[in-house]
Structures are given as structure tokens and as C-alpha cells.
């Protein structure tokens, strides 16, 4: 009788010990629920969550926060249920190629504004070239939050 009971007790003890061991922790990562194409603005409804191993964050260059994806644009095609690399998303373009933009020059209390044609698309903070519609000259400026291109004062003699 001991022979029969002993293996069963050992199996029960092993099962109990295995069930009390901590399971490998996991984290949830945002992934596309649908195909997202380059230039698409990422909306919350386009994303779902996928469970990844605990060490995923340390060995991956994927975006781990859903909030960091919403209202960003895709730089390449993103496939469903695959992690989204950090370099595959960007800021949405606020100025498009050949769009009419306001050019603003400010120095001290002086502000001069005119209009130009954007020679490159860009997001807030990007430096883009713009052709002044009045003079035909090309200037470079930084896209502001207001959508205007702000030209910095030159450091020349004054």
C-alpha cells in the first residue's frame, strides 16, 4: 500500500508546489487592431492590447504606452497584432507641400507678417523652406503651434 500512495503523494506535492510558484509577469502592449497605412492618423479605436512577456520592454524598441500613439501619424504600414516600433510613428503634419502659410518675423517689438508657399510638408517644430509670394525669395523657418512659419532674425550686422 505504501508503494501506491507514495508516488501519488509526491505528484500531489509537486503539483501544489508548481501552482504556488509565481507566474512570469506579463505586460500589455498596444498593437494595431486593423492595418494602419503611412500617413494615417492613429485613433484609439484602431488599437487593441496584446499580452507580452515581462522582459519585452527591455529588449524591444516598441511603443509601450497607448497614449503615445493616439493622434500620431504612421510613417509606415502597421500590421494587426504586431508591436509598433517607436520609429514608425511621428507627429501629424500641420503644413502640407505647396500650402499657403503665414510667414512671421519678430524681433523686439517689431513683427512683420506675409504669406508664402511651403516647399516642404512639416509638423510643429520642423524647419521648412517657404517661398515668399511677394518677393519670390525662399526663407527657412520653424513651424509654430499656430501653423505659421516663424523666421528667426539673422545674426548679421544691424
CSV table of C-alpha atoms in Angstrom, one decimal:
chain,number,residue,atom,x,y,z
A,1,UNK,CA,0.0,0.0,0.0
A,2,UNK,CA,2.9,2.4,0.7
A,3,UNK,CA,4.2,1.9,-2.9
A,4,UNK,CA,0.8,3.1,-4.3
A,5,UNK,CA,0.4,6.0,-2.0
A,6,UNK,CA,3.9,7.4,-2.1
A,7,UNK,CA,4.0,8.3,-5.9
A,8,UNK,CA,0.6,9.9,-5.6
A,9,UNK,CA,1.7,12.0,-2.7
A,10,UNK,CA,4.8,13.1,-4.5
A,11,UNK,CA,2.8,14.0,-7.6
A,12,UNK,CA,0.3,15.9,-5.5
A,13,UNK,CA,3.1,17.7,-3.6
A,14,UNK,CA,4.8,18.7,-6.9
A,15,UNK,CA,1.5,19.9,-8.3
A,16,UNK,CA,0.9,22.0,-5.2
A,17,UNK,CA,4.4,23.4,-5.3
A,18,UNK,CA,4.1,24.3,-9.0
A,19,UNK,CA,0.8,26.1,-8.5
A,20,UNK,CA,2.3,28.3,-5.7
A,21,UNK,CA,5.2,29.5,-7.8
A,22,UNK,CA,4.8,33.0,-9.1
A,23,UNK,CA,3.8,33.0,-12.8
A,24,UNK,CA,6.0,35.0,-15.1
A,25,UNK,CA,4.7,38.5,-15.1
A,26,UNK,CA,3.4,39.9,-18.3
A,27,UNK,CA,2.6,43.4,-19.6
A,28,UNK,CA,0.0,44.6,-22.1
A,29,UNK,CA,1.3,46.5,-25.1
A,30,UNK,CA,-0.8,48.5,-27.6
A,31,UNK,CA,-0.9,46.9,-31.1
A,32,UNK,CA,-2.9,47.8,-34.2
A,33,UNK,CA,-6.4,46.1,-34.4
A,34,UNK,CA,-6.5,46.9,-38.2
A,35,UNK,CA,-4.0,47.7,-40.9
A,36,UNK,CA,-2.7,51.3,-40.5
A,37,UNK,CA,-1.3,52.9,-43.6
A,38,UNK,CA,1.5,55.5,-43.9
A,39,UNK,CA,0.2,59.0,-43.2
A,40,UNK,CA,-2.9,57.7,-41.3
A,41,UNK,CA,-3.7,59.4,-38.0
A,42,UNK,CA,-3.8,56.7,-35.3
A,43,UNK,CA,-7.1,56.8,-33.4
A,44,UNK,CA,-7.9,54.9,-30.2
A,45,UNK,CA,-10.3,52.6,-31.9
A,46,UNK,CA,-7.6,51.4,-34.2
A,47,UNK,CA,-5.6,49.9,-31.3
A,48,UNK,CA,-6.0,46.9,-29.1
A,49,UNK,CA,-3.9,45.4,-26.3
A,50,UNK,CA,-1.7,42.3,-26.6
A,51,UNK,CA,0.0,40.5,-23.7
A,52,UNK,CA,3.8,40.3,-23.9
A,53,UNK,CA,6.4,38.8,-21.6
A,54,UNK,CA,7.7,40.9,-18.7
A,55,UNK,CA,11.1,41.4,-20.3
A,56,UNK,CA,9.6,42.7,-23.6
A,57,UNK,CA,10.1,46.3,-22.7
A,58,UNK,CA,13.8,45.9,-22.1
A,59,UNK,CA,14.5,44.1,-25.3
A,60,UNK,CA,12.2,45.9,-27.6
A,61,UNK,CA,12.0,49.3,-29.3
A,62,UNK,CA,8.3,49.2,-29.4
A,63,UNK,CA,5.8,51.8,-28.1
A,64,UNK,CA,4.5,50.6,-24.7
A,65,UNK,CA,2.0,53.4,-23.9
A,66,UNK,CA,-1.3,53.7,-25.8
A,67,UNK,CA,-1.4,57.4,-25.1
A,68,UNK,CA,1.9,57.9,-27.0
A,69,UNK,CA,0.2,56.5,-30.2
A,70,UNK,CA,-3.2,58.3,-30.3
A,71,UNK,CA,-3.3,61.3,-32.6
A,72,UNK,CA,0.2,60.5,-34.1
A,73,UNK,CA,0.7,59.5,-37.7
A,74,UNK,CA,2.1,56.3,-39.1
A,75,UNK,CA,5.3,56.6,-41.0
A,76,UNK,CA,4.9,53.1,-42.5
A,77,UNK,CA,2.3,50.3,-42.7
A,78,UNK,CA,1.5,48.9,-39.3
A,79,UNK,CA,0.0,45.3,-39.3
A,80,UNK,CA,-2.5,44.0,-36.8
A,81,UNK,CA,-1.3,42.3,-33.6
A,82,UNK,CA,2.3,43.3,-34.1
A,83,UNK,CA,4.1,45.7,-31.7
A,84,UNK,CA,4.6,49.2,-33.1
A,85,UNK,CA,8.2,50.4,-33.3
A,86,UNK,CA,9.0,53.8,-31.9
A,87,UNK,CA,10.4,55.0,-35.3
A,88,UNK,CA,7.2,54.0,-37.1
A,89,UNK,CA,5.2,57.0,-35.7
A,90,UNK,CA,5.5,60.7,-36.0
A,91,UNK,CA,3.8,64.0,-35.3
A,92,UNK,CA,0.9,64.9,-37.7
A,93,UNK,CA,1.8,67.3,-40.5
A,94,UNK,CA,0.2,70.7,-40.0
A,95,UNK,CA,1.7,72.2,-43.2
A,96,UNK,CA,1.4,70.4,-46.5
A,97,UNK,CA,3.5,70.8,-49.6
A,98,UNK,CA,2.6,73.9,-51.6
A,99,UNK,CA,0.2,75.1,-48.9
A,100,UNK,CA,-0.2,78.8,-48.4
A,101,UNK,CA,1.3,79.6,-45.0
A,102,UNK,CA,1.8,82.7,-42.9
A,103,UNK,CA,5.4,83.8,-42.6
A,104,UNK,CA,6.1,85.7,-39.3
A,105,UNK,CA,9.3,87.6,-38.5
A,106,UNK,CA,9.5,89.0,-34.9
A,107,UNK,CA,12.4,90.9,-33.3
A,108,UNK,CA,11.9,93.0,-30.2
A,109,UNK,CA,8.6,94.9,-30.6
A,110,UNK,CA,8.6,94.6,-34.4
A,111,UNK,CA,6.5,91.9,-36.2
A,112,UNK,CA,6.3,91.5,-39.9
A,113,UNK,CA,3.9,89.0,-41.4
A,114,UNK,CA,3.3,87.9,-45.0
A,115,UNK,CA,2.3,84.8,-46.9
A,116,UNK,CA,4.3,82.2,-48.7
A,117,UNK,CA,4.1,78.8,-50.3
A,118,UNK,CA,5.5,75.8,-48.3
A,119,UNK,CA,8.2,74.0,-50.2
A,120,UNK,CA,8.0,71.0,-47.8
A,121,UNK,CA,5.4,69.4,-45.6
A,122,UNK,CA,6.1,69.5,-41.8
A,123,UNK,CA,4.9,69.1,-38.3
A,124,UNK,CA,5.1,71.6,-35.4
A,125,UNK,CA,8.7,72.3,-34.6
A,126,UNK,CA,10.1,71.3,-38.1
A,127,UNK,CA,12.2,73.8,-40.0
A,128,UNK,CA,10.9,74.0,-43.6
A,129,UNK,CA,11.7,76.2,-46.6
A,130,UNK,CA,8.9,78.7,-47.7
A,131,UNK,CA,8.8,80.8,-50.9
A,132,UNK,CA,7.7,84.4,-50.1
A,133,UNK,CA,4.8,85.2,-52.5
A,134,UNK,CA,5.7,88.9,-52.7
A,135,UNK,CA,9.4,88.8,-53.3
A,136,UNK,CA,9.9,85.2,-54.6
A,137,UNK,CA,12.7,84.7,-52.1
A,138,UNK,CA,13.0,81.4,-50.2
A,139,UNK,CA,13.3,81.6,-46.4
A,140,UNK,CA,13.6,78.9,-43.8
A,141,UNK,CA,11.5,78.9,-40.7
A,142,UNK,CA,10.1,76.8,-37.8
A,143,UNK,CA,6.5,75.7,-37.9
A,144,UNK,CA,4.8,77.0,-34.8
A,145,UNK,CA,1.7,75.7,-33.0
A,146,UNK,CA,-0.4,78.3,-34.8
A,147,UNK,CA,0.6,76.8,-38.2
A,148,UNK,CA,2.6,79.9,-39.1
A,149,UNK,CA,6.3,79.6,-40.2
A,150,UNK,CA,8.4,81.7,-37.8
A,151,UNK,CA,11.6,83.1,-39.3
A,152,UNK,CA,14.4,83.8,-36.9
A,153,UNK,CA,16.2,87.1,-37.0
A,154,UNK,CA,19.5,86.8,-38.8
A,155,UNK,CA,22.7,87.4,-36.8
A,156,UNK,CA,24.1,89.9,-39.4
A,157,UNK,CA,25.2,93.5,-38.8
A,158,UNK,CA,22.4,95.9,-37.8
